[in-house]
Short mmCIF file of N, CA and C in Angstrom, two decimals:
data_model
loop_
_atom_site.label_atom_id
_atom_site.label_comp_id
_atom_site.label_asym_id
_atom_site.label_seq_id
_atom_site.Cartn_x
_atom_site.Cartn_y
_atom_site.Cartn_z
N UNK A 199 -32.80 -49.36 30.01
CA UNK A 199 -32.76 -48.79 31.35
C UNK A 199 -33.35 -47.38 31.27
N UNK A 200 -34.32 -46.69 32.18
CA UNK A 200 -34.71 -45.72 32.18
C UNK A 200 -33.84 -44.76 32.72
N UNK A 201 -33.92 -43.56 31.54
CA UNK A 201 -32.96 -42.53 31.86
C UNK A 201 -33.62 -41.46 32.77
N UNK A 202 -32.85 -40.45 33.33
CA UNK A 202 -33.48 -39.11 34.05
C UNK A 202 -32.87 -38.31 33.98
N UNK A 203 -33.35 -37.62 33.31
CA UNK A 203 -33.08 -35.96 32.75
C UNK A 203 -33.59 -34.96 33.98
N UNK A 204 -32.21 -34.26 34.90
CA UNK A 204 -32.89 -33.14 36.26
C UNK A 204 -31.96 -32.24 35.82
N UNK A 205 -32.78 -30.84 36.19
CA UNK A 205 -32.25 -29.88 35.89
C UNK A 205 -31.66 -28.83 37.18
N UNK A 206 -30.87 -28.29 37.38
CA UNK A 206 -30.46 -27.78 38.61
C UNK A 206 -30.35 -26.26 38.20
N UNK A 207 -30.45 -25.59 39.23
CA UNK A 207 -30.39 -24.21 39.51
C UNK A 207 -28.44 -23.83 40.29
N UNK A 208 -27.49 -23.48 40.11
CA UNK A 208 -26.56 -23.34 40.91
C UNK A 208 -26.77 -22.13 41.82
N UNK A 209 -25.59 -21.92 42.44
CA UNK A 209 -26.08 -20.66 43.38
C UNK A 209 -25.92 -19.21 42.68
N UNK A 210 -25.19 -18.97 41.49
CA UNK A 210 -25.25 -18.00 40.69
C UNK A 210 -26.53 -17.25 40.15
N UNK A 211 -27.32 -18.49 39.94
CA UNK A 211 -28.52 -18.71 39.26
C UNK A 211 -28.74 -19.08 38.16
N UNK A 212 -27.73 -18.94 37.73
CA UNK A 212 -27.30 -20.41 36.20
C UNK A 212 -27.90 -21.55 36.69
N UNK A 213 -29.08 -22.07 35.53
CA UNK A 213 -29.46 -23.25 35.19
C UNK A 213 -28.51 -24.63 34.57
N UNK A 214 -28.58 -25.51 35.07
CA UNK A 214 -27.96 -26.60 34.11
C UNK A 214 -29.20 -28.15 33.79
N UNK A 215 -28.65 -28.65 32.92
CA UNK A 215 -29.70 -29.62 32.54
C UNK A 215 -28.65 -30.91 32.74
N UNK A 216 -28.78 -32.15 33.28
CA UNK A 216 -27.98 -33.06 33.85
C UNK A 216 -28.49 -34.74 33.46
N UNK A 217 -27.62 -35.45 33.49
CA UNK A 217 -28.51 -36.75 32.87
C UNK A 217 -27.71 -37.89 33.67
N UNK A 218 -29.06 -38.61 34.44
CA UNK A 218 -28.69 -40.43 35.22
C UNK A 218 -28.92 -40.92 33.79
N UNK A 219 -28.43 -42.38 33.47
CA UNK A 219 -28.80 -43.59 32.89
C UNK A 219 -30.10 -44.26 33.45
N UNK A 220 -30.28 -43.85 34.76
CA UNK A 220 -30.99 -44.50 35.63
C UNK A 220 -32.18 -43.89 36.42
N UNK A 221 -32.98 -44.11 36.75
CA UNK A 221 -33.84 -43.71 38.03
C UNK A 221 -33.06 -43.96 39.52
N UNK A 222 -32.72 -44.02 39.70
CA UNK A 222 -31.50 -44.30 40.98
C UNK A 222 -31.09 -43.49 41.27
N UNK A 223 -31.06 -42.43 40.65
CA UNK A 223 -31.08 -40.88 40.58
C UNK A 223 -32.33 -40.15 41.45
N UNK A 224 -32.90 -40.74 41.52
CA UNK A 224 -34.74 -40.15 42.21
C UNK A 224 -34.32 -40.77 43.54
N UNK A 225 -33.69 -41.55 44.10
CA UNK A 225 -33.50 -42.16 45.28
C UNK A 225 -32.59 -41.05 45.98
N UNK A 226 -32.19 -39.99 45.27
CA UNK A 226 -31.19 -39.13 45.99
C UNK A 226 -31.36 -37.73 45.72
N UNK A 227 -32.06 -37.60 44.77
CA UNK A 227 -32.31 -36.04 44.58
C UNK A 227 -34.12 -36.13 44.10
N UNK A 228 -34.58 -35.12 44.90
CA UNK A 228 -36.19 -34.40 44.33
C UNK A 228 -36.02 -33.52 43.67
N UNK A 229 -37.17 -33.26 42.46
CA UNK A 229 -38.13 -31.97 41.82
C UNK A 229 -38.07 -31.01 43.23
N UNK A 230 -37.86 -29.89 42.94
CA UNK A 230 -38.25 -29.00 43.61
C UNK A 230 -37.62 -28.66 45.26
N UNK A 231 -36.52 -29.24 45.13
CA UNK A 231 -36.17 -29.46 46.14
C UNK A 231 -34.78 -28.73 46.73
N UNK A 232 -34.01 -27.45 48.01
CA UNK A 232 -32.53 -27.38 47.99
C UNK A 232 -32.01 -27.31 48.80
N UNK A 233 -30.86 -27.77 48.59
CA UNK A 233 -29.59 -28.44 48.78
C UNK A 233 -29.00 -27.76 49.08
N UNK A 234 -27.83 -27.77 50.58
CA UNK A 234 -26.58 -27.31 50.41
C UNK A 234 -25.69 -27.62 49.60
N UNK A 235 -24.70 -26.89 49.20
CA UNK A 235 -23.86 -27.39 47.94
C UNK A 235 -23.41 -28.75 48.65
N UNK A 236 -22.84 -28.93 49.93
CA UNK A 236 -22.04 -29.89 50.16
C UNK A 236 -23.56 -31.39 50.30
N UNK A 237 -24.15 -31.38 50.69
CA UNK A 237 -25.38 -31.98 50.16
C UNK A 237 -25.13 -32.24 49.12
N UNK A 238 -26.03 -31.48 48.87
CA UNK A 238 -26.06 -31.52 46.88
C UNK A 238 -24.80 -32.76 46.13
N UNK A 239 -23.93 -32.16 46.58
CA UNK A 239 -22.69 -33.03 46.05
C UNK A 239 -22.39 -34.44 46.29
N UNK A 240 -22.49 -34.71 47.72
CA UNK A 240 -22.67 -35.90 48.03
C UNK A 240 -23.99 -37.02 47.11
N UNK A 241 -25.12 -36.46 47.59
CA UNK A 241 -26.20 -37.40 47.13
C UNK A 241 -25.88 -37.25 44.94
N UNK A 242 -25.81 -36.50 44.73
CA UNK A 242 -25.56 -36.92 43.24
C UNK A 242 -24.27 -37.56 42.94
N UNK A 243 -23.49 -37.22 43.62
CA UNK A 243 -22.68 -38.24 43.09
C UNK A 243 -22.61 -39.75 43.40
N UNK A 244 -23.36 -40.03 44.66
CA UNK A 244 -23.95 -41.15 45.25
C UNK A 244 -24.87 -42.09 43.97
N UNK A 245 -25.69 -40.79 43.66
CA UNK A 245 -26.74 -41.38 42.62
C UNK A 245 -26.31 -41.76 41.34
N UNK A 246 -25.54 -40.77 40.97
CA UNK A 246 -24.67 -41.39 39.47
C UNK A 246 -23.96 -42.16 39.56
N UNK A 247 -22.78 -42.61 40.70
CA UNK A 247 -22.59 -43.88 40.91
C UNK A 247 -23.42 -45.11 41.02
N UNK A 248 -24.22 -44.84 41.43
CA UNK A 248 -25.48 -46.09 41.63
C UNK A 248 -25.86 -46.39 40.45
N UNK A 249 -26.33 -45.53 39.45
CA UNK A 249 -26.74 -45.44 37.84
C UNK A 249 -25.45 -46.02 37.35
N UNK A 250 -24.33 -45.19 37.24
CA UNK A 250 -23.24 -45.69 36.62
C UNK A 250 -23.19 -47.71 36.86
N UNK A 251 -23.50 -48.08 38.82
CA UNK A 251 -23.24 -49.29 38.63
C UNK A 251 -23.57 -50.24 38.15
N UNK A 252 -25.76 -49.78 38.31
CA UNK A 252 -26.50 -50.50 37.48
C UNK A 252 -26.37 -50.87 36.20
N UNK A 253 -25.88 -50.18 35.26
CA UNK A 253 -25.53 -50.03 33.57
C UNK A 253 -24.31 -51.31 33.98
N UNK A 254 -23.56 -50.68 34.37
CA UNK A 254 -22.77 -52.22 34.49
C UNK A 254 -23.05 -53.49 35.03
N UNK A 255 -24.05 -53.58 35.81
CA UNK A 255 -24.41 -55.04 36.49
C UNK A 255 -25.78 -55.09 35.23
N UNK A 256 -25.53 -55.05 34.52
CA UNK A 256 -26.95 -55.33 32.84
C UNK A 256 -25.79 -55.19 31.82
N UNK A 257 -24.83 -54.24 31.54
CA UNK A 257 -24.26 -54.47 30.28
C UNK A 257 -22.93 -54.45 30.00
N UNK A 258 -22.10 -54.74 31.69
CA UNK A 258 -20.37 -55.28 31.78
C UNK A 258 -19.86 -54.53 31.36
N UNK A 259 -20.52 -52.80 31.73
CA UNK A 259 -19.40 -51.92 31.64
C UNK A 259 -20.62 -50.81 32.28
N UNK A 260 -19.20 -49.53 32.69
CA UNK A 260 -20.07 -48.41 33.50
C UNK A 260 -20.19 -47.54 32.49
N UNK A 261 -21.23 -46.81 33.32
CA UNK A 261 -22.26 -45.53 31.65
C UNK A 261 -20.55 -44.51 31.91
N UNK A 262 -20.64 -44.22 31.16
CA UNK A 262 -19.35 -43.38 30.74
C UNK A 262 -19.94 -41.64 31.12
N UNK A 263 -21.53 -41.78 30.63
CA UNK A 263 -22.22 -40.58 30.39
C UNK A 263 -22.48 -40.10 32.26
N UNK A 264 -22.63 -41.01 32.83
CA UNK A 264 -22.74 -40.62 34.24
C UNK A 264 -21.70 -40.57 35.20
N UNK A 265 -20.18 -40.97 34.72
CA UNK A 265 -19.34 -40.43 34.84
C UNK A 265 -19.03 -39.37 34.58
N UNK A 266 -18.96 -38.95 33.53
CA UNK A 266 -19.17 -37.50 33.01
C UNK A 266 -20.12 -36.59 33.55
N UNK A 267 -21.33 -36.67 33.73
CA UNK A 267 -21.70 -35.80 34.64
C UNK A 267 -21.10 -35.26 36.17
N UNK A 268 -20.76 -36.69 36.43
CA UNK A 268 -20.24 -36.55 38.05
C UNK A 268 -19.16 -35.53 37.91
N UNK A 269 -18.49 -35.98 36.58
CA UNK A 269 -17.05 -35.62 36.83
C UNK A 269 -17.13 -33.54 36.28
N UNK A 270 -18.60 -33.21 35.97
CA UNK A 270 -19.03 -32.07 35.37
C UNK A 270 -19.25 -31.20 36.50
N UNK A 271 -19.93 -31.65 37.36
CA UNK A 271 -20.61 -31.54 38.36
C UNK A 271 -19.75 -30.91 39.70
N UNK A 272 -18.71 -31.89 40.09
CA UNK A 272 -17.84 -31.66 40.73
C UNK A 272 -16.94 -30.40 40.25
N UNK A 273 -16.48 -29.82 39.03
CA UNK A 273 -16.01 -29.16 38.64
C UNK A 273 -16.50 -27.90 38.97
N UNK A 274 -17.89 -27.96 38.35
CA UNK A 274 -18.62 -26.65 38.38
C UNK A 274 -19.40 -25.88 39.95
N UNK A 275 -19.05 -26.84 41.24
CA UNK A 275 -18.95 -26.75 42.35
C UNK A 275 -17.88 -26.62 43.36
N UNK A 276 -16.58 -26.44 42.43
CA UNK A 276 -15.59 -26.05 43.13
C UNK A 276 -15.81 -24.32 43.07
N UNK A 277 -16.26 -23.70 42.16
CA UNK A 277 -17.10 -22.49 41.97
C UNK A 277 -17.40 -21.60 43.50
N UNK A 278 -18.03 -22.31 43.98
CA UNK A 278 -18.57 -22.20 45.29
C UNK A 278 -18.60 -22.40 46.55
N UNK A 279 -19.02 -21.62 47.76
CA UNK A 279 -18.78 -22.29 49.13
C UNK A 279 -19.61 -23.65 49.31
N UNK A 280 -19.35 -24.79 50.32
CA UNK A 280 -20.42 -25.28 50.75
C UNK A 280 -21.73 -24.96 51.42
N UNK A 281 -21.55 -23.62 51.63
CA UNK A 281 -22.92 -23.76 52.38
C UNK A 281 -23.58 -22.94 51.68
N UNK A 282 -23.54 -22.76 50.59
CA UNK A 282 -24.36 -22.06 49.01
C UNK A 282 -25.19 -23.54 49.15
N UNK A 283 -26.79 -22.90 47.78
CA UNK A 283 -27.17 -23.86 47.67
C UNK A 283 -27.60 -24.17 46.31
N UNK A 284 -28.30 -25.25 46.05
CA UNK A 284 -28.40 -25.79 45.14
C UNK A 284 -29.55 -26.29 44.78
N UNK A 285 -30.65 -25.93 43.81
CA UNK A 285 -32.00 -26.78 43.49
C UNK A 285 -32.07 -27.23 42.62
N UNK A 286 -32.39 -28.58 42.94
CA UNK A 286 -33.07 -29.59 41.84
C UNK A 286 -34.88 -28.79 41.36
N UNK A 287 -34.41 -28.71 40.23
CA UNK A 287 -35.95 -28.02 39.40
C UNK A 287 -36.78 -28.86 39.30
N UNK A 288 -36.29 -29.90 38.37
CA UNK A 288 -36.78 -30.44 37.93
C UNK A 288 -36.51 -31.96 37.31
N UNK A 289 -37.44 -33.27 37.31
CA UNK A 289 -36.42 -34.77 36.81
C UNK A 289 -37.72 -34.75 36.11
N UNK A 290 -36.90 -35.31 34.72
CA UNK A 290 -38.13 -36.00 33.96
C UNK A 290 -37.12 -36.97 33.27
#
């Protein structure tokens, strides 16, 4: 399964580097693109669920690793207001 490596900007200006299992991830977040935090939050965790489900509908269990992000993600956005924002840098 193709993975995707995106990197985000928070509203601090701390960089982070983030990882789908999946391209299913591109269906919810762009390169270059920002986000309100509360945005932001929704569609990735949308997307890592989607990744997370795919890994399981191919190998009868969910990516653990895109749980973990979600569950990274959410953490490091309690940080902040919602209406801060958030850029996707970069997916490769």
């Amino acid at each position: 399964m193709p993975e995707v490596d995106f990197r985000i900007r928070w509203p601090d200006g701390s960089e982070e580097s983030c990882y789908s299992p999946s391209t299913a991830i591109r269906t919810y977040l762009s390169a270059g693109k920002t986000y309100a935090l509360r945005d932001f939050m929704d569609r990735s965790l949308a997307g890592l669920d989607l990744a997370a489900r795919r890994v399981e509908a191919k190998y009868g269990f969910r990516c653990t690793s895109a749980d973990a992000q979600a569950a990274r993600l959410t953490a490091r956005a309690a940080a902040f207001s919602p209406e801060e924002t958030i850029t996707c840098l970069s997916m490769t």
